[in-house]
CSV table of C-alpha atoms in Angstrom, one decimal:
chain,number,residue,atom,x,y,z
W,182,MET,CA,129.1,209.5,-62.6
W,183,ILE,CA,129.9,206.3,-60.8
W,184,TRP,CA,130.0,207.3,-57.2
W,185,ASP,CA,127.3,209.7,-56.2
W,186,TRP,CA,128.4,211.7,-53.2
W,187,ASN,CA,124.8,212.9,-52.5
W,188,VAL,CA,123.7,209.3,-52.1
W,189,ALA,CA,126.7,208.6,-49.9
W,190,LYS,CA,125.9,211.7,-47.7
W,191,ASP,CA,122.4,210.5,-47.5
W,192,VAL,CA,123.0,207.0,-46.5
W,193,PHE,CA,126.1,207.5,-44.3
W,194,PRO,CA,124.2,208.7,-41.2
W,195,LEU,CA,121.7,205.8,-41.5
W,196,ILE,CA,124.5,203.2,-41.6
W,197,PHE,CA,126.4,205.0,-38.8
W,198,GLN,CA,123.3,204.7,-36.6
W,199,ALA,CA,122.9,201.0,-37.4
W,200,MET,CA,126.5,200.5,-36.6
W,201,TRP,CA,125.7,200.8,-32.9
W,202,LEU,CA,123.2,198.0,-33.1
W,203,THR,CA,125.8,195.9,-35.0
W,204,LEU,CA,128.4,196.6,-32.3
W,205,GLY,CA,126.1,196.0,-29.4
W,206,LEU,CA,125.0,192.7,-31.0
W,207,THR,CA,128.6,191.7,-31.5
W,208,LEU,CA,129.4,192.3,-27.8
W,209,ALA,CA,126.3,190.5,-26.6
W,210,CYS,CA,126.9,187.5,-28.8
W,211,TYR,CA,130.5,187.4,-27.8
W,212,ALA,CA,129.6,187.5,-24.1
W,213,VAL,CA,127.1,184.7,-24.6
W,214,SER,CA,129.7,182.6,-26.4
W,215,LEU,CA,132.4,183.1,-23.8
W,216,ILE,CA,130.1,182.1,-21.0
W,217,LEU,CA,128.5,179.1,-22.8
W,218,GLY,CA,132.0,178.0,-23.8
W,219,ILE,CA,132.8,177.4,-20.1
W,220,GLY,CA,129.5,175.4,-19.9
W,221,TRP,CA,130.7,173.1,-22.7
W,222,ILE,CA,134.0,172.6,-21.0
W,223,LEU,CA,132.3,171.6,-17.7
W,224,LEU,CA,129.9,169.3,-19.6
W,225,ARG,CA,132.9,167.6,-21.2
W,226,ARG,CA,134.4,166.8,-17.8
W,227,ILE,CA,131.4,164.7,-16.7
W,228,PRO,CA,132.7,161.4,-15.6
W,229,TRP,CA,130.4,159.2,-17.7
W,230,ALA,CA,131.8,158.4,-21.0
W,231,TRP,CA,128.5,158.2,-23.0
W,232,CYS,CA,127.6,161.6,-21.7
W,233,ARG,CA,130.9,163.1,-22.9
W,234,TRP,CA,130.4,161.5,-26.3
W,235,ALA,CA,126.9,163.0,-26.6
W,236,VAL,CA,128.2,166.4,-25.7
W,237,THR,CA,131.0,166.1,-28.2
W,238,ALA,CA,128.5,165.0,-30.9
W,239,VAL,CA,126.2,167.9,-30.2
W,240,MET,CA,129.1,170.4,-30.2
W,241,GLU,CA,130.4,169.0,-33.5
W,242,PHE,CA,126.9,169.2,-35.0
W,243,ILE,CA,126.5,172.9,-34.0
W,244,ARG,CA,130.0,173.7,-35.3
W,245,SER,CA,129.5,172.2,-38.7
W,246,THR,CA,126.1,173.4,-39.6
W,247,PRO,CA,125.6,177.0,-41.0
W,248,PRO,CA,124.8,179.7,-38.5
W,249,LEU,CA,122.3,181.1,-41.0
W,250,VAL,CA,120.2,177.9,-40.9
W,251,GLN,CA,120.5,177.9,-37.1
W,252,LEU,CA,119.2,181.4,-37.0
W,253,TYR,CA,116.3,180.4,-39.2
W,254,PHE,CA,115.6,177.5,-37.0
W,255,LEU,CA,115.5,179.7,-33.8
W,256,PHE,CA,113.5,182.4,-35.4
W,257,TYR,CA,111.0,180.4,-37.5
W,258,ALA,CA,110.8,176.9,-36.1
W,259,TRP,CA,111.5,177.3,-32.4
W,260,PRO,CA,108.1,179.0,-31.7
W,261,LEU,CA,106.4,176.0,-33.3
W,262,VAL,CA,107.9,173.5,-30.9
W,263,PRO,CA,105.0,172.3,-28.7
W,264,HIS,CA,105.1,173.2,-24.9
W,265,VAL,CA,108.6,174.8,-24.9
W,266,GLY,CA,108.4,177.1,-28.0
W,267,VAL,CA,108.8,180.8,-27.4
W,268,THR,CA,108.6,183.5,-30.0
W,269,LEU,CA,111.9,185.3,-30.1
W,270,SER,CA,112.5,188.7,-31.3
W,271,PRO,CA,115.1,188.9,-34.2
W,272,VAL,CA,117.7,190.4,-31.8
W,273,ALA,CA,117.1,187.8,-29.2
W,274,ALA,CA,117.3,185.0,-31.8
W,275,ALA,CA,120.5,186.5,-33.2
W,276,ILE,CA,122.1,186.7,-29.7
W,277,ILE,CA,121.2,183.2,-28.8
W,278,GLY,CA,121.9,181.7,-32.2
W,279,LEU,CA,125.3,183.2,-32.8
W,280,GLY,CA,126.2,182.9,-29.1
W,281,VAL,CA,125.5,179.2,-29.1
W,282,HIS,CA,127.2,178.6,-32.4
W,283,TYR,CA,130.5,180.4,-31.4
W,284,SER,CA,130.4,179.0,-27.9
W,285,THR,CA,131.5,175.7,-29.4
W,286,TYR,CA,134.5,177.4,-30.9
W,287,THR,CA,135.4,179.3,-27.7
W,288,ALA,CA,135.1,175.9,-25.8
W,289,GLU,CA,137.8,174.5,-28.1
W,290,VAL,CA,140.0,177.6,-27.4
W,291,TYR,CA,139.6,177.1,-23.6
W,292,ARG,CA,140.4,173.4,-24.0
W,293,SER,CA,143.6,174.1,-25.9
W,294,GLY,CA,144.6,176.5,-23.1
W,295,ILE,CA,143.9,174.0,-20.4
W,296,ASP,CA,145.6,171.2,-22.3
W,297,ALA,CA,148.7,173.3,-22.7
W,298,VAL,CA,149.3,173.5,-19.0
W,299,ASP,CA,152.0,171.1,-18.1
W,300,LYS,CA,150.9,167.9,-16.4
W,301,GLY,CA,153.5,168.4,-13.7
W,302,GLN,CA,151.5,171.4,-12.5
W,303,TRP,CA,148.5,169.2,-11.7
W,304,GLU,CA,150.7,166.7,-9.9
W,305,ALA,CA,152.3,169.5,-8.0
W,306,ALA,CA,148.9,170.7,-6.9
W,307,VAL,CA,148.0,167.2,-5.8
W,308,ALA,CA,151.3,166.9,-3.9
W,309,LEU,CA,150.6,170.2,-2.1
W,310,ASN,CA,147.2,168.9,-1.2
W,311,PHE,CA,145.4,171.8,-2.9
W,312,SER,CA,141.6,171.7,-3.1
W,313,ARG,CA,140.1,171.5,-6.6
W,314,VAL,CA,139.0,175.1,-6.5
W,315,ARG,CA,142.4,176.3,-5.4
W,316,THR,CA,144.2,174.2,-8.0
W,317,TRP,CA,142.1,175.8,-10.7
W,318,THR,CA,142.2,179.4,-9.5
W,319,LYS,CA,145.8,179.5,-8.3
W,320,ILE,CA,147.6,177.2,-10.6
W,321,ILE,CA,145.7,176.2,-13.8
W,322,LEU,CA,143.8,179.3,-14.9
W,323,PRO,CA,146.7,181.8,-14.4
W,324,GLN,CA,148.7,179.7,-16.8
W,325,ALA,CA,145.9,178.7,-19.2
W,326,ILE,CA,144.4,182.1,-19.8
W,327,PRO,CA,147.2,184.4,-21.0
W,328,PRO,CA,148.2,182.3,-24.1
W,329,ILE,CA,144.5,182.1,-25.3
W,330,ILE,CA,143.7,185.8,-25.0
W,331,PRO,CA,144.8,186.6,-28.6
W,332,MET,CA,142.7,183.6,-29.9
W,333,LEU,CA,139.7,184.8,-28.0
W,334,GLY,CA,140.3,188.3,-29.3
W,335,ASN,CA,140.2,186.9,-32.8
W,336,TYR,CA,136.8,185.5,-32.1
W,337,LEU,CA,135.5,189.0,-31.3
W,338,ILE,CA,136.5,190.1,-34.8
W,339,ILE,CA,135.1,186.9,-36.4
W,340,MET,CA,131.8,187.5,-34.5
W,341,PHE,CA,131.7,191.1,-35.7
W,342,LYS,CA,132.0,189.9,-39.2
W,343,GLU,CA,129.3,187.3,-38.7
W,344,ILE,CA,126.7,189.8,-37.5
W,345,PRO,CA,125.5,190.7,-41.1
W,346,THR,CA,124.1,187.2,-41.3
W,347,THR,CA,121.4,188.3,-38.9
W,348,ALA,CA,120.0,190.7,-41.5
W,349,SER,CA,118.3,187.6,-42.9
W,350,ILE,CA,116.0,187.3,-39.9
W,351,GLY,CA,115.3,191.1,-39.9
W,352,VAL,CA,117.9,192.6,-37.5
W,353,MET,CA,118.3,196.2,-38.6
W,354,GLY,CA,122.1,196.2,-38.5
W,355,MET,CA,124.3,198.0,-41.0
W,356,MET,CA,123.7,195.3,-43.7
W,357,LEU,CA,119.9,195.4,-43.7
W,358,THR,CA,119.9,199.2,-43.5
W,359,ALA,CA,122.0,199.4,-46.6
W,360,LYS,CA,120.0,196.7,-48.4
W,361,MET,CA,116.7,198.5,-47.7
W,362,TYR,CA,118.1,201.8,-48.7
W,363,GLY,CA,119.3,200.2,-51.9
W,364,ALA,CA,116.0,198.6,-52.6
W,365,GLN,CA,114.1,201.9,-52.1
W,366,HIS,CA,116.4,204.1,-54.2
W,367,TRP,CA,117.8,201.5,-56.6
W,368,VAL,CA,121.4,202.4,-55.7
W,369,TYR,CA,123.5,199.7,-54.3
W,370,LEU,CA,127.1,200.8,-54.9
W,371,GLU,CA,127.3,203.5,-52.3
W,372,PRO,CA,125.4,201.8,-49.4
W,373,PHE,CA,127.2,198.5,-49.7
W,374,THR,CA,130.6,200.2,-50.2
W,375,ILE,CA,130.1,202.3,-47.0
W,376,VAL,CA,129.2,199.1,-45.1
W,377,ALA,CA,132.3,197.4,-46.3
W,378,PHE,CA,134.3,200.5,-45.3
W,379,PHE,CA,132.9,200.4,-41.8
W,380,PHE,CA,133.8,196.7,-41.5
W,381,LEU,CA,137.3,197.3,-42.7
W,382,VAL,CA,137.9,200.4,-40.5
W,383,MET,CA,136.8,198.6,-37.4
W,384,SER,CA,138.2,195.1,-37.9
W,385,TYR,CA,141.6,195.8,-39.4
W,386,PRO,CA,143.0,197.9,-36.5
W,387,SER,CA,141.7,195.3,-34.0
W,388,SER,CA,143.3,192.5,-35.9
W,389,LEU,CA,146.6,194.5,-35.9
W,390,LEU,CA,146.3,194.9,-32.2
W,391,ILE,CA,145.7,191.2,-31.7
W,392,GLN,CA,148.7,190.3,-33.9
W,393,TYR,CA,150.8,192.6,-31.7
W,394,LEU,CA,149.4,190.9,-28.5
W,395,GLU,CA,150.2,187.6,-30.0
W,396,LYS,CA,153.8,188.5,-30.8
W,397,LYS,CA,154.3,189.9,-27.3
W,398,MET,CA,152.8,186.8,-25.7
W,399,ASN,CA,155.0,184.6,-27.8
W,400,ARG,CA,158.1,186.5,-26.9
W,401,ARG,CA,157.2,186.2,-23.2
W,402,LEU,CA,156.7,182.5,-23.6
W,403,ASP,CA,160.0,182.2,-25.5
W,404,LYS,CA,161.8,184.1,-22.7
W,405,LYS,CA,160.4,181.7,-20.2
W,406,GLU,CA,161.5,178.8,-22.3
W,407,ILE,CA,165.0,180.2,-22.6
W,408,LEU,CA,165.3,180.8,-18.9
W,409,ARG,CA,164.2,177.2,-18.3
W,410,GLN,CA,166.8,175.8,-20.6
W,411,GLN,CA,169.5,178.0,-19.2
W,412,LYS,CA,168.6,176.7,-15.7
W,413,GLN,CA,168.8,173.2,-16.9
W,414,LYS,CA,172.2,173.7,-18.3
W,415,GLY,CA,173.3,175.4,-15.1
W,416,VAL,CA,174.1,178.7,-16.8
W,417,ILE,CA,172.1,180.6,-14.2
W,418,ALA,CA,171.0,179.5,-10.8
I,600,MET,CA,109.0,163.9,-44.8
I,601,VAL,CA,109.6,162.4,-48.2
I,602,ASP,CA,108.7,165.8,-49.7
I,603,VAL,CA,111.2,167.7,-47.6
I,604,PHE,CA,113.8,165.2,-48.5
I,605,GLN,CA,113.2,165.6,-52.2
I,606,VAL,CA,113.1,169.3,-52.1
I,607,LEU,CA,116.3,169.6,-50.1
I,608,SER,CA,118.1,167.1,-52.4
I,609,LYS,CA,117.5,169.4,-55.3
I,610,GLY,CA,119.2,172.1,-53.3
I,611,ILE,CA,122.2,169.9,-52.6
I,612,GLN,CA,123.3,169.9,-56.2
I,613,THR,CA,123.6,173.7,-56.2
I,614,THR,CA,125.3,173.7,-52.8
I,615,LEU,CA,127.8,171.1,-53.9
I,616,LEU,CA,128.5,172.6,-57.3
I,617,LEU,CA,129.0,176.0,-55.7
I,618,LEU,CA,131.2,174.5,-53.0
I,619,LEU,CA,133.5,172.6,-55.4
I,620,THR,CA,133.8,175.5,-57.8
I,621,SER,CA,134.7,178.0,-55.1
I,622,ALA,CA,137.0,175.5,-53.4
I,623,VAL,CA,139.1,174.9,-56.5
I,624,LEU,CA,139.2,178.7,-57.2
I,625,ALA,CA,140.0,179.5,-53.6
I,626,PHE,CA,142.8,176.9,-53.6
I,627,ILE,CA,144.4,178.4,-56.7
I,628,ILE,CA,144.0,181.9,-55.3
I,629,ALA,CA,145.4,180.8,-52.0
I,630,VAL,CA,148.5,179.2,-53.4
I,631,MET,CA,149.2,182.2,-55.7
I,632,ALA,CA,148.6,184.8,-53.0
I,633,GLY,CA,150.5,182.8,-50.4
I,634,LEU,CA,153.6,182.5,-52.7
I,635,GLY,CA,153.1,186.1,-53.7
I,636,ARG,CA,153.4,187.3,-50.1
I,637,LEU,CA,156.9,185.8,-50.1
I,638,ALA,CA,157.9,187.2,-53.5
I,639,LYS,CA,161.0,189.3,-53.9
I,640,SER,CA,159.2,192.3,-55.4
I,641,ARG,CA,157.8,194.7,-52.9
I,642,TRP,CA,154.9,195.7,-55.3
I,643,ILE,CA,153.6,192.1,-55.6
I,644,ARG,CA,153.8,191.7,-51.8
I,645,TRP,CA,151.9,194.9,-51.1
I,646,THR,CA,149.2,194.3,-53.7
I,647,ILE,CA,148.5,190.9,-52.3
I,648,ARG,CA,148.6,192.2,-48.8
I,649,VAL,CA,146.0,194.8,-49.6
I,650,TYR,CA,143.8,192.1,-51.2
I,651,VAL,CA,144.2,189.8,-48.2
I,652,GLU,CA,143.5,192.4,-45.6
I,653,PHE,CA,140.5,193.7,-47.5
I,654,PHE,CA,138.8,190.3,-47.8
I,655,ARG,CA,139.7,189.3,-44.3
I,656,GLY,CA,138.7,192.6,-42.8
I,657,THR,CA,135.2,192.8,-44.3
I,658,SER,CA,132.4,190.3,-43.8
I,659,LEU,CA,131.5,187.6,-46.4
I,660,VAL,CA,127.9,188.7,-46.4
I,661,VAL,CA,128.9,192.2,-47.3
I,662,GLN,CA,131.2,191.0,-50.0
I,663,LEU,CA,128.5,188.7,-51.4
I,664,PHE,CA,126.0,191.6,-51.6
I,665,TRP,CA,128.7,193.9,-53.0
I,666,VAL,CA,129.6,191.6,-55.8
I,667,TYR,CA,126.0,190.8,-56.6
I,668,TYR,CA,124.4,194.3,-56.4
I,669,ALA,CA,127.1,196.9,-56.5
I,670,LEU,CA,129.6,195.4,-58.9
I,671,PRO,CA,127.3,195.3,-61.9
I,672,MET,CA,126.4,199.0,-61.2
I,673,LEU,CA,130.1,199.8,-61.1
I,674,ALA,CA,130.7,198.0,-64.3
I,675,GLN,CA,127.8,199.8,-66.0
I,676,ALA,CA,129.2,203.2,-65.0
I,677,LEU,CA,132.8,202.5,-66.1
I,678,PRO,CA,133.1,202.8,-69.8
I,679,PHE,CA,136.1,200.5,-70.2
I,680,LEU,CA,134.4,197.6,-68.5
I,681,PRO,CA,132.0,195.3,-70.4
I,682,PRO,CA,128.5,195.2,-69.1
I,683,LEU,CA,128.6,192.8,-66.2
I,684,ASN,CA,125.6,190.5,-65.8
I,685,LEU,CA,126.6,188.3,-63.0
I,686,SER,CA,124.3,185.4,-62.3
I,687,SER,CA,123.8,184.8,-58.6
I,688,PHE,CA,125.8,181.6,-58.9
I,689,TRP,CA,128.9,183.3,-60.2
I,690,ALA,CA,128.5,186.2,-57.7
I,691,GLY,CA,128.5,183.5,-55.0
I,692,VAL,CA,131.6,181.8,-56.4
I,693,ILE,CA,133.5,185.0,-56.8
I,694,ALA,CA,132.7,186.2,-53.3
I,695,ILE,CA,133.3,182.9,-51.5
I,696,SER,CA,136.5,182.0,-53.4
I,697,LEU,CA,138.1,185.5,-53.0
I,698,ASN,CA,137.2,185.5,-49.3
I,699,TYR,CA,138.4,182.0,-48.5
I,700,GLY,CA,141.4,182.4,-50.8
I,701,ALA,CA,142.5,185.3,-48.6
I,702,TYR,CA,142.2,183.2,-45.5
I,703,ALA,CA,143.9,180.2,-46.9
I,704,SER,CA,146.7,182.2,-48.4
I,705,GLU,CA,147.8,183.0,-44.8
I,706,THR,CA,147.9,179.3,-44.2
I,707,VAL,CA,150.0,178.7,-47.2
I,708,ARG,CA,152.4,181.5,-46.2
I,709,SER,CA,152.8,180.5,-42.6
I,710,CYS,CA,153.3,176.8,-43.5
I,711,ILE,CA,156.0,177.7,-46.1
I,712,LEU,CA,157.7,179.8,-43.4
I,713,ALA,CA,157.4,177.0,-40.9
I,714,VAL,CA,159.5,174.6,-42.9
I,715,ASP,CA,162.9,174.5,-41.3
I,716,ARG,CA,165.5,177.0,-42.4
I,717,GLY,CA,168.0,174.3,-42.8
I,718,GLN,CA,166.0,172.8,-45.6
I,719,HIS,CA,166.3,176.0,-47.6
I,720,GLU,CA,170.0,176.1,-46.8
I,721,ALA,CA,170.5,172.5,-47.8
I,722,ALA,CA,168.7,173.1,-51.1
I,723,ILE,CA,170.9,176.2,-51.8
I,724,ALA,CA,174.0,174.1,-51.0
I,725,LEU,CA,172.8,171.6,-53.6
I,726,ASN,CA,172.8,174.4,-56.1
I,727,MET,CA,169.1,174.3,-56.7
I,728,THR,CA,167.3,177.2,-58.4
I,729,ARG,CA,164.6,179.1,-56.4
I,730,PHE,CA,161.9,177.3,-58.4
I,731,GLN,CA,163.4,173.9,-57.8
I,732,ARG,CA,163.8,174.6,-54.1
I,733,MET,CA,160.2,175.5,-53.8
I,734,ARG,CA,158.9,172.6,-55.9
I,735,LEU,CA,161.1,169.8,-54.7
I,736,ILE,CA,161.9,170.7,-51.1
I,737,ILE,CA,159.7,173.3,-49.5
I,738,LEU,CA,156.3,172.7,-50.9
I,739,PRO,CA,156.0,169.0,-50.4
I,740,GLN,CA,156.7,169.5,-46.7
I,741,ALA,CA,154.5,172.6,-46.4
I,742,VAL,CA,151.5,171.2,-48.2
I,743,ARG,CA,151.3,168.5,-45.6
I,744,MET,CA,151.2,171.0,-42.8
I,745,MET,CA,148.5,173.0,-44.6
I,746,LEU,CA,146.1,170.0,-44.9
I,747,PRO,CA,144.3,170.3,-41.5
I,748,ASP,CA,143.8,174.0,-42.0
I,749,PHE,CA,142.5,173.5,-45.5
I,750,GLY,CA,140.1,170.9,-44.1
I,751,ASN,CA,138.8,173.4,-41.6
I,752,ASN,CA,138.5,176.0,-44.2
I,753,PHE,CA,136.5,173.6,-46.4
I,754,ILE,CA,134.0,173.0,-43.7
I,755,GLN,CA,133.7,176.7,-43.1
I,756,MET,CA,133.2,177.2,-46.8
I,757,LEU,CA,130.4,174.6,-46.8
I,758,LYS,CA,128.7,176.5,-44.0
I,759,SER,CA,129.0,179.8,-45.8
I,760,THR,CA,127.5,178.5,-49.0
I,761,SER,CA,124.2,178.8,-47.1
I,762,LEU,CA,124.6,182.6,-47.4
I,763,VAL,CA,124.0,182.4,-51.2
I,764,SER,CA,120.4,181.8,-50.4
I,765,LEU,CA,120.3,185.5,-49.5
I,766,ILE,CA,121.0,186.4,-53.1
I,767,GLY,CA,118.4,184.0,-54.4
I,768,LEU,CA,120.3,180.9,-55.4
I,769,THR,CA,118.4,177.6,-54.9
I,770,ASP,CA,120.7,175.9,-52.5
I,771,ILE,CA,119.7,173.7,-49.6
I,772,THR,CA,118.8,176.7,-47.4
I,773,TYR,CA,116.8,178.4,-50.1
I,774,ALA,CA,115.0,175.2,-51.1
I,775,GLY,CA,114.2,174.6,-47.5
I,776,MET,CA,112.9,178.2,-47.0
I,777,VAL,CA,110.6,177.9,-50.0
I,778,PHE,CA,109.3,174.5,-48.8
I,779,ARG,CA,108.7,175.9,-45.4
I,780,ASN,CA,106.8,178.9,-46.8
I,781,ASN,CA,104.4,176.5,-48.5
I,782,HIS,CA,104.1,174.2,-45.6
I,783,ILE,CA,104.1,176.3,-42.4
I,784,ASP,CA,103.1,173.4,-40.2
I,785,LEU,CA,106.2,171.4,-41.2
I,786,GLY,CA,108.5,174.2,-40.1
I,787,ILE,CA,110.4,172.3,-37.4
I,788,LEU,CA,110.9,169.3,-39.6
I,789,THR,CA,112.2,171.3,-42.5
I,790,PHE,CA,114.8,173.3,-40.5
I,791,ALA,CA,115.9,170.2,-38.6
I,792,MET,CA,116.4,168.4,-41.9
I,793,MET,CA,118.3,171.3,-43.3
I,794,LEU,CA,120.7,171.2,-40.4
I,795,ILE,CA,121.1,167.4,-40.7
I,796,PHE,CA,121.8,167.7,-44.5
I,797,TYR,CA,124.6,170.2,-43.8
I,798,PHE,CA,126.0,168.1,-41.1
I,799,LEU,CA,126.0,165.0,-43.3
I,800,LEU,CA,127.8,166.9,-46.0
I,801,ALA,CA,130.4,168.1,-43.5
I,802,LEU,CA,130.9,164.7,-41.8
I,803,PRO,CA,133.4,163.2,-44.3
I,804,PHE,CA,135.5,166.4,-44.1
I,805,ILE,CA,135.5,166.4,-40.3
I,806,TRP,CA,136.9,162.9,-40.4
I,807,MET,CA,139.5,163.7,-43.1
I,808,THR,CA,140.6,166.8,-41.2
I,809,ARG,CA,141.1,164.7,-38.1
I,810,ARG,CA,143.2,162.2,-39.9
I,811,ALA,CA,145.2,164.9,-41.6
I,812,GLU,CA,145.9,166.4,-38.1
I,813,GLN,CA,147.2,163.1,-36.9
I,814,SER,CA,149.5,162.5,-39.8
I,815,VAL,CA,150.8,166.0,-40.2
I,816,SER,CA,154.0,165.9,-38.2
I,817,ARG,CA,155.3,162.8,-39.9
I,818,GLY,CA,158.2,163.5,-42.3
I,819,VAL,CA,158.3,167.3,-41.9
I,820,ALA,CA,161.3,169.3,-40.8
I,821,SER,CA,159.7,172.2,-39.0
I,822,ARG,CA,160.9,174.7,-36.5
C-alpha cells in the first residue's frame, strides 16, 4: 500500500494544530514587515545623500541574502554579539528575521505606490498651502494605497509560504511537526503530503481573491482613465 | 578568518552548480509551460495550469522535503516506477527548477500577451505560420520584456539554494554551519561571512537586472 490512511489519520491532527502556529507567525511577520517598510521609506527621505545611499545599500543587502542565513544569524550569532546580544527564542527570531527581510520588499511596494501619484497632485497641494501632514493624509495616501493593496496581499501569501524556513531554527510549525513525525515513524509520504495539501488549500484561494481584487482595481483605474480622456476631448463636461 | 573563507569557498561550488543547473532547467520549463498556457488544446492548458498552481501554491521548503523524503517512498511503493534513489543534489535541482519554472512561466505568458495585438495581426497579414509568428515577431519582443523578471527570479533562486542545506547538501550555508559548530567562538564572523558571500554572488545579477530594466522598453510594441 502506498498511502497509509492510518498514518494520515494519526498525523493530521498534529499538523492541524501546528497550522495555528504557522498562521500566527505569518500574521506576526507580515505585521512587522508592513510597519518596518514604512520605516525604510522614511529613512530614504532623509535629506542627506550619503545617508540615503547607506540605507539603500543596507536594504539591498538584506533583500539579496537568503532569509535562512539571516535566521541563523539572528538565532545563533546575535546572542554572541558583545554588549547588545540577546538570546532570542526561535519564534522571536523568526518574527524579527522574516519581518525585517520582507520589510525591504514592502518598502519597495510603498515606494511604487507613492511614485505612481501624479506630480501635479503634489504641486496642487503646495498651491493650496496644505501642510505636510495634510498633503499626505488627504491627497497622497488616498491615491497611493488602493493600487498597492493587491501587491501587499501577495506578500501575505509569500510570507505564509516562507514560514517553513523557520523549521530550521526549531519553530514547531507544520513543517517541523511533519519532519519529526517522519523521523520517528520512518514514514515521510503522508506527513509531507498533508503539509503540502494545507499550503495549497490555504494559499490558492487567497491568490484567487487577490487576482480578483487586482482585476477590479485595474478596471476602476481604467474607468478613471477613460473618463479623463473623454473630458479632454470634450465628450462630457 | 582565512579558515572561514576557505570553508565557505568550498560551499560556493555546490551553490553555483546547483544554481546554474536549476536555472537552465527552470528556464526550459518556464518557456515550455508559458507557451503551453497559450496553446490551443484545452487539455494542455489545464494540465499546465494545475502544475503552475500546485508549485506556486505550496512552499519551496515543503516541495524540497517532499521530493527528497516522500518521492523515493512513493517510487518504492509503485511497481511501475524504477527505484528512485535521489541524491540530495538532484532533489534540490528538481524542487527548485520546478518551483521557479512555475513562477517564471507566468512571466513568459504575460510578456507574450503584452506584445501588441497589432503585431500578431501584421504577422497574420504577412501570411506567416503560427510558428513563424511566434519565433520571428512575438518572442523577440517578449523575451526583452521578460529579462528584468528573469533577473529577479534568478536572485530569488540564488537565495533559495540556501534551503538545500536542510537536506544535507554542502553548499555555502551548510559549510558555514559545520564550521560554526566546530568553532563556536567564531559564530558571528561565520554568519556575517555567509551573508556577504551570498551578497557578492547576487551583486552582478542586481546590476544586470537594473540595466535590463532600463533598456526594456526600447524597440517593443506593447500595449
